[in-house]
Each structure stands twice: as structure tokens, then as C-alpha cells.
Tab-separated table of C-alpha atoms in Angstrom:
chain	number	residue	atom	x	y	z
A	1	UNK	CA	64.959	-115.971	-132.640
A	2	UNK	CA	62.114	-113.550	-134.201
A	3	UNK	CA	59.455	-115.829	-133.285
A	4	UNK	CA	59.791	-116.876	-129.959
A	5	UNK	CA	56.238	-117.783	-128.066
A	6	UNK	CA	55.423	-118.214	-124.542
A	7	UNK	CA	55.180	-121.491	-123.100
A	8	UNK	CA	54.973	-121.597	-119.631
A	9	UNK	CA	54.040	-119.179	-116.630
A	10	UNK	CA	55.383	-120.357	-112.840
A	11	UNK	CA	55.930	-117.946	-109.795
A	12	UNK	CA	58.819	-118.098	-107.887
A	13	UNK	CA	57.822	-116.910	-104.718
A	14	UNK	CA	55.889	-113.390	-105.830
A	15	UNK	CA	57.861	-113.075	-108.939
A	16	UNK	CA	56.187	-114.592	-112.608
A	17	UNK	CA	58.602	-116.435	-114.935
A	18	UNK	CA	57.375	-116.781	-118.114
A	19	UNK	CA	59.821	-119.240	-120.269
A	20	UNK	CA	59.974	-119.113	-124.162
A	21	UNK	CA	60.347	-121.386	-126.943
A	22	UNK	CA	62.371	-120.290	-130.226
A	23	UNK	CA	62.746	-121.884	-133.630
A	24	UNK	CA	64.992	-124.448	-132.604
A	25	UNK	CA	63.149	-125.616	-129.353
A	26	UNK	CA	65.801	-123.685	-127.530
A	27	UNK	CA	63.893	-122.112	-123.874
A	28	UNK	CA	64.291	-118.631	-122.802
A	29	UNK	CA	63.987	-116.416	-120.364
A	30	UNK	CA	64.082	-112.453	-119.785
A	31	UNK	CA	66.743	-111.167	-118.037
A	32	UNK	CA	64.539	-108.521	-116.725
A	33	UNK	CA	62.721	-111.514	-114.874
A	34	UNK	CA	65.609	-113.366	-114.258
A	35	UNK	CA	66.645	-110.237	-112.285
A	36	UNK	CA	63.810	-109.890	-110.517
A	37	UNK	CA	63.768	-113.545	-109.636
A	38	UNK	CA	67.144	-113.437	-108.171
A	39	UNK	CA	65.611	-110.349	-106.060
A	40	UNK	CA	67.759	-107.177	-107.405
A	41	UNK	CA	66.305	-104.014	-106.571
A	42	UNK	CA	66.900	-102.925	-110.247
A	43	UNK	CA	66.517	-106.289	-112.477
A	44	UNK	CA	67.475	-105.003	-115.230
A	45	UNK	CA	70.178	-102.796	-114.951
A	46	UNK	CA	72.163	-105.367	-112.068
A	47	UNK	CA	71.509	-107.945	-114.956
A	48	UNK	CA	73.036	-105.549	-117.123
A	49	UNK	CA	76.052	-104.758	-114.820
A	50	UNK	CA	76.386	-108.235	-114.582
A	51	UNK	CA	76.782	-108.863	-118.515
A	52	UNK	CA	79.128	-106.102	-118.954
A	53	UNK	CA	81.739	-107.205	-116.558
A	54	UNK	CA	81.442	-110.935	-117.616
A	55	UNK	CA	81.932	-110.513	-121.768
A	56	UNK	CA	81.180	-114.213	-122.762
A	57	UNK	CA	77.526	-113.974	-121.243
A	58	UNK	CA	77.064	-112.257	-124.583
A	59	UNK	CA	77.477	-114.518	-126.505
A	60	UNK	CA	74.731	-116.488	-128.593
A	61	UNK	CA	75.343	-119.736	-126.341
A	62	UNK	CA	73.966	-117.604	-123.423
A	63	UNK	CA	72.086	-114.423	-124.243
A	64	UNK	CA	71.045	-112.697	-127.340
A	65	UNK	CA	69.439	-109.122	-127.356
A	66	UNK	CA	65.548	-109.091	-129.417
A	67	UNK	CA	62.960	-107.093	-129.757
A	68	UNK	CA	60.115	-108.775	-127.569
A	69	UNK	CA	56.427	-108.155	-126.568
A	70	UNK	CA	56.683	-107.606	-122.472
A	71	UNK	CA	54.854	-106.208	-119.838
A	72	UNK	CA	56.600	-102.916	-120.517
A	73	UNK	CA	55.668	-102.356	-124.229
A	74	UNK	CA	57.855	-103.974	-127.317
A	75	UNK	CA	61.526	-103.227	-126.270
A	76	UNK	CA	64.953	-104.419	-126.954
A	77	UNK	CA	65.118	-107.344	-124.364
A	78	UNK	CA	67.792	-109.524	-123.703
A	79	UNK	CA	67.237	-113.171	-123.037
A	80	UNK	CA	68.974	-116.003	-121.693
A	81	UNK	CA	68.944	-119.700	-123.087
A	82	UNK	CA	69.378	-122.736	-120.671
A	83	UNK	CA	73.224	-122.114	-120.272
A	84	UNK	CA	72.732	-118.267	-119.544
A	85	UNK	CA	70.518	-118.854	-116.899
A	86	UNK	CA	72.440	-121.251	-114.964
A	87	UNK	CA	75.602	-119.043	-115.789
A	88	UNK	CA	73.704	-115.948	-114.524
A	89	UNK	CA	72.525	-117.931	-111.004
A	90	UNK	CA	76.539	-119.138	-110.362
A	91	UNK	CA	77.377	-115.614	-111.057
A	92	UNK	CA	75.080	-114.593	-108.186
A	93	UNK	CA	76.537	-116.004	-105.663
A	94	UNK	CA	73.352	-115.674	-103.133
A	95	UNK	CA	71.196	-117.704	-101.673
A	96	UNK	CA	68.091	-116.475	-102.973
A	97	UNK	CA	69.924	-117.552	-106.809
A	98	UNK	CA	70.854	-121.076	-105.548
A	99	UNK	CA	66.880	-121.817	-104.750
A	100	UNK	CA	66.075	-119.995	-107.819
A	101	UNK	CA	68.845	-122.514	-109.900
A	102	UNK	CA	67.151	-125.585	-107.681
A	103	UNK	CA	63.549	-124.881	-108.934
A	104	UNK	CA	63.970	-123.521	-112.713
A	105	UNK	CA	65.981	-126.639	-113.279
A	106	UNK	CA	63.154	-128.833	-112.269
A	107	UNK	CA	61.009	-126.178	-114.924
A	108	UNK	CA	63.634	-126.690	-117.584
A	109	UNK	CA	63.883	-129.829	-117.448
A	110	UNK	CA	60.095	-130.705	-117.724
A	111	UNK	CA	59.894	-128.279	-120.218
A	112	UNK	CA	62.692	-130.861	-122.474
A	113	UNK	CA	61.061	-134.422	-121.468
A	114	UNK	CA	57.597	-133.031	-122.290
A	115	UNK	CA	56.459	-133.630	-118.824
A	116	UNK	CA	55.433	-130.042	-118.574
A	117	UNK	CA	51.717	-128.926	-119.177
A	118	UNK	CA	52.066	-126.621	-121.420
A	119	UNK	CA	49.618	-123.185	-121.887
A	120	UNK	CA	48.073	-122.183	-125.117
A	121	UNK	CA	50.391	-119.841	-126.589
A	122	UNK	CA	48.458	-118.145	-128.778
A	123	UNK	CA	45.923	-117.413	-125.782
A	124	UNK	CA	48.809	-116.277	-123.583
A	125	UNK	CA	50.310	-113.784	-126.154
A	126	UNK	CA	47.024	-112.716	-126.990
A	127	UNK	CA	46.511	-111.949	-123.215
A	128	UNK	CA	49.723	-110.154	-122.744
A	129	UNK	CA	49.369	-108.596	-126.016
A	130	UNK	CA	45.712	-106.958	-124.950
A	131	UNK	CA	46.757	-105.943	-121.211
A	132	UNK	CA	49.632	-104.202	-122.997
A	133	UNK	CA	47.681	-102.258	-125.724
A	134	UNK	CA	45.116	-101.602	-122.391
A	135	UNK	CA	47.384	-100.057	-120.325
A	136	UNK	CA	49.132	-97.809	-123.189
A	137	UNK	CA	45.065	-96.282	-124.227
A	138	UNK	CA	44.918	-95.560	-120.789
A	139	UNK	CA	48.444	-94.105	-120.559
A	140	UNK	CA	47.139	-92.347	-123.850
A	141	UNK	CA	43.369	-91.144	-122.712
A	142	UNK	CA	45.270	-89.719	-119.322
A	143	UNK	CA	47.997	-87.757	-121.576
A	144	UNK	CA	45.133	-86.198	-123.534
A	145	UNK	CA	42.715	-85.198	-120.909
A	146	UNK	CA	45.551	-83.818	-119.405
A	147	UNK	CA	46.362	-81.871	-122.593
A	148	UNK	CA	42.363	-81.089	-122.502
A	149	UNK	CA	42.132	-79.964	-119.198
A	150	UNK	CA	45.845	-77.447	-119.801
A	151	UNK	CA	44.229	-75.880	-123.288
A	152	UNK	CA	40.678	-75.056	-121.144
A	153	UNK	CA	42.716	-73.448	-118.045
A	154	UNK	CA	44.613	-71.300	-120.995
A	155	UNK	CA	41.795	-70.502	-122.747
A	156	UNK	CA	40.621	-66.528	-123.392
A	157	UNK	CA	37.990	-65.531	-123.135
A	158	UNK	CA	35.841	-64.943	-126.664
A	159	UNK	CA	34.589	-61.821	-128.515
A	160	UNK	CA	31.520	-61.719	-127.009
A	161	UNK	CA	32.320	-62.130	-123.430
A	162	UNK	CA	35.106	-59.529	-124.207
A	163	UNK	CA	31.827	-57.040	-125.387
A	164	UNK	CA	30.356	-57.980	-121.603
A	165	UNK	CA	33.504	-56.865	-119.775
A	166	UNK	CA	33.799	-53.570	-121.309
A	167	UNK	CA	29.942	-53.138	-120.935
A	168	UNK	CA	30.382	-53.721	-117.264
A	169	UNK	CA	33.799	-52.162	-116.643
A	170	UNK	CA	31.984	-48.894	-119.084
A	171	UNK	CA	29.276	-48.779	-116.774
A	172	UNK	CA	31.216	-48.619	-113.508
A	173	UNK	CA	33.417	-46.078	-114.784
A	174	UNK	CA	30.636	-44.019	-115.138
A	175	UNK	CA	28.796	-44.510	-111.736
A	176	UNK	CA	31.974	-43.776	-110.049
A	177	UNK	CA	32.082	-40.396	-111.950
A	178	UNK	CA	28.753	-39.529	-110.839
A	179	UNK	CA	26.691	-40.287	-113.999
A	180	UNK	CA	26.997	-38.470	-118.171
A	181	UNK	CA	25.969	-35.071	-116.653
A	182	UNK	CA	28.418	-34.609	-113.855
A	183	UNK	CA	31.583	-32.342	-114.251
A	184	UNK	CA	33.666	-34.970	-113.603
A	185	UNK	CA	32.773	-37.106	-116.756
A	186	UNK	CA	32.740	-33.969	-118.458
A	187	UNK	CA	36.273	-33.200	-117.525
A	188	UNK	CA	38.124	-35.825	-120.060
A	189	UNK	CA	40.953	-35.548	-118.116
A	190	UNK	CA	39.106	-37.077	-115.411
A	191	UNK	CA	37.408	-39.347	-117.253
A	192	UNK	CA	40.470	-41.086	-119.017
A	193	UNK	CA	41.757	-41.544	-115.919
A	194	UNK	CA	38.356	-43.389	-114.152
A	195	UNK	CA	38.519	-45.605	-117.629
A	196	UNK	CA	41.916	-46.164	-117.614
A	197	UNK	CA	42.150	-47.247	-113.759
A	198	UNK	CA	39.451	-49.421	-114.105
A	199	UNK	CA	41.277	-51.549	-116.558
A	200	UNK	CA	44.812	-51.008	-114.721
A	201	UNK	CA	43.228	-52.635	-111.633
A	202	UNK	CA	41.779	-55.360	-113.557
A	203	UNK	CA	44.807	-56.349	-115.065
A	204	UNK	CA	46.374	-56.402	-111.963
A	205	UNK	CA	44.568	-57.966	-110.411
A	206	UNK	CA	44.680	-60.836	-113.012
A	207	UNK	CA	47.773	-60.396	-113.840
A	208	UNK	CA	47.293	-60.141	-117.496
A	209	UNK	CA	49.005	-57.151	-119.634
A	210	UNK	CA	45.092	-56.620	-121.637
A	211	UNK	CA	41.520	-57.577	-120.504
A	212	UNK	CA	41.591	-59.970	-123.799
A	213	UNK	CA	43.891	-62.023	-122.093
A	214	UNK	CA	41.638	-63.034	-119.173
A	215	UNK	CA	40.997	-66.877	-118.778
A	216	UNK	CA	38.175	-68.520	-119.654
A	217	UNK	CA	38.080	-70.254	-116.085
A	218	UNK	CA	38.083	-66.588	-114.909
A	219	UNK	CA	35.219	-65.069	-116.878
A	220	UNK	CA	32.627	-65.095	-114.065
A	221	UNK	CA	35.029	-63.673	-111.668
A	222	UNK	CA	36.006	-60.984	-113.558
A	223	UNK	CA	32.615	-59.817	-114.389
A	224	UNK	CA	32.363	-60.182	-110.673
A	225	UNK	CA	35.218	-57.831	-109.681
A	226	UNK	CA	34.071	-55.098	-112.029
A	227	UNK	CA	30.801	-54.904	-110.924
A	228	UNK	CA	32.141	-54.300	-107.700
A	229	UNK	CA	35.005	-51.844	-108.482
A	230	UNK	CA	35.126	-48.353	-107.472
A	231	UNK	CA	37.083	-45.350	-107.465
A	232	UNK	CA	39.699	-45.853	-104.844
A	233	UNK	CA	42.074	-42.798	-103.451
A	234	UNK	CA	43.767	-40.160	-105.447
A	235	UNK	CA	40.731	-40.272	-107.993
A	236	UNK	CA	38.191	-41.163	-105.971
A	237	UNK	CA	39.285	-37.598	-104.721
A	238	UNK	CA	39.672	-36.083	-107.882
A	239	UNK	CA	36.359	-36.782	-108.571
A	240	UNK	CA	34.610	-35.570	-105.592
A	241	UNK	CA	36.505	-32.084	-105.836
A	242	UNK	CA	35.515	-31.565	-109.368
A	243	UNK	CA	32.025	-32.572	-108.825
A	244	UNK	CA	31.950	-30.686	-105.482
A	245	UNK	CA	33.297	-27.916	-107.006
A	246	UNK	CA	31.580	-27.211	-109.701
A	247	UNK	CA	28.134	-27.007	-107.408
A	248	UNK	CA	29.545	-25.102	-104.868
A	249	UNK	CA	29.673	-22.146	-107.673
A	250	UNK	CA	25.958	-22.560	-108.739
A	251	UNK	CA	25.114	-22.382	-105.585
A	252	UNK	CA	26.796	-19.077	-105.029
């Protein structure tokens, strides 16, 4: 039962049977595409319904469970010899499993007289074997540029482009006090809060709880919004007062 090879491919209407040989010339066939031949919505599972309430399908005369190359990756498959499949198609009871019993009996039995051409089985496992290993790479190149494309939208930013946002964050802080030589930088009351605000907005903003957290995907942005920030409100106020102030008493 290990070595079971393909030996014939046949559609059924839109569905492909593909019919196995094992070590004793016995055929098989999946009951996945049995199912599917017999038109259930959910091949594998009615087929497996249909097992469970009829015990004797389980046996070795009509089904055994192996581990076989599919479509769907290596899996524990069950498949059905001659008897099973007949057995399955009674079971049925539909009309879509009568035409199905009509035409794989015609199969079967070419496939026992030798009347049937038979396909290269090497060729045809070799086939199946490559789409298979195809489809998981691509299954497996998706998965990691997805994992790619999740570490660069988490990404923070680096040392150096941390250096550039305090540079420009610095600077503003210090045009919105007026400059090094105004009052209100002098006042470091005043100026903790014009530094500190900066950074509270940022973060904000961002939503990030320190400006080492920002994104990499954000980095231009937020160079963008501190070189536009300025003192808004309460300190913008604060600011002009002390400033204001201060030059009101030199002038008097």
C-alpha cells in the first residue's frame, strides 16, 4: 500500500479522477475525489460522514487510510479499492453517483483487461510532485514577504535619524522662544516647557510614548511636522509676556 503510483487521469464531467495501482495490482481511488465526483459540496468530510455511519467501509476490502502525495500537500488520505467505490456510489443514492458508477466501471474495467492506455507514471508523479512543491514556495515566498513587509512597517527609526529629530525639534524650540538671547529662553522655566511640549505633541501625534519609537515608514513625516511646529496657546502666551515684558522695562 506504500507504493501506490498513478495510472490513469479521466474527467468526469469537470471533476479529474486519477486511479492508482498498489503492490498487488489492486486500483484506487481518493475519497476526496470520489467525493467530489459524486458532487458533495464538502468531498471530504460527506465522504467522511459517510464512513463513520457505515463501519465496514473501513475495512481493508474497501478503504484503507495512507499517507499520499495529492494536490493538497502529503496528507493522511483515505482510498477506496474497486469494492469501496462501488459500495460508496450505492450508498449515494443520487443520480449524479449512478452515472458516476456507469462510467468508472467502464474505467475499471479497462484498467483489469489491459485495454486501457495507460500514462507514464513516473512523468505523472513527477508532474504532480513539482506543481505541489510550486505552489508551497509560493505559499512560502508570500508568508515571508509578508513577514518582510510587517518587520519594515515596525521598524524605528536608527541613531542617526534619532540625532536629526532632536536637531530639528532643538531648533524649533528655540525659534518659538524668540532666539538664545531672549528672556524667554533665558527663563528655564519657560524653556523646559517649549522643549518639553515640543516632544509631548510629537508623541501625540504619533502616538508613541518616546521620539525613539517613531517608525521608520514615518521618518520623513516626522521631520516634517517638527519643522512646522510652533508654540500653540498657553505657552505661546507665556512666551510673548515674558519676552514682552522684559522690553517694556528697558524701554522705560
Amino acid at each position: 500500500m506504500k507504493n501506490l503510483q498513478i495510472i490513469k487521469s479521466e474527467k468526469f464531467g469537470n471533476v479529474t479522477c486519477d486511479f492508482y495501482r498498489g503492490n498487488n495490482n489492486e486500483i484506487f481511488m481518493t475519497a476526496e475525489q470520489l467525493g467530489q465526483a459524486l458532487d458533495y459540496s464538502n468531498p471530504r468530510v460527506s465522504i467522511g460522514t459517510l464512513v463513520n455511519r457505515n463501519e465496514y467501509l473501513k475495512n481493508k476490502e474497501f478503504s484503507s487510510v495512507i499517507k499520499l502525495i495529492t494536490e493538497s500537500g502529503t496528507r493522511e488520505t483515505r482510498v477506496f479499492t474497486e469494492d469501496g467505490i462501488y459500495e460508496v456510489t450505492m450508498l449515494a443514492k443520487t443520480e449524479k453517483a449512478k452515472k458516476f458508477r456507469a462510467w468508472v466501471r467502464k474505467i475499471l474495467k479497462s484498467l483489469r483487461t489491459g485495454q486501457a492506455q495507460l500514462i507514464s507514471t513516473t512523468g505523472v508523479q513527477a508532474i504532480k510532485l513539482v506543481n505541489q512543491q510550486v505552489g508551497m514556495l509560493v505559499n512560502e515566498i508570500e508568508d515571508i514577504q509578508n513577514r518582510v513587509a510587517h518587520l519594515e512597517d515596525n521598524m524605528t527609526i536608527d541613531f542617526g535619524q534619532q540625532k536629526q529629530l532632536q536637531d530639528i525639534a532643538k531648533k524649533k524650540a528655540i525659534e518659538a522662544l524668540g532666539g538664545k538671547n531672549t528672556p524667554a529662553y533665558k527663563s528655564r522655566s519657560i524653556r523646559t516647557k517649549t522643549f518639553s511640549s515640543v516632544w509631548k505633541d510629537f508623541k501625540d501625534y504619533f502616538q508613541i510614548d518616546s521620539y525613539r519609537n517613531t517608525l521608520k515608514k514615518d521618518f520623513e513625516k516626522a521631520k516634517q511636522y517638527l519643522e512646522s511646529w510652533q508654540a500653540q496657546g498657553k505657552l505661546l502666551r507665556e512666551i510673548e509676556d515674558c519676552n514682552n515684558q522684559i522690553q517694556f522695562q528697558e524701554v522705560s
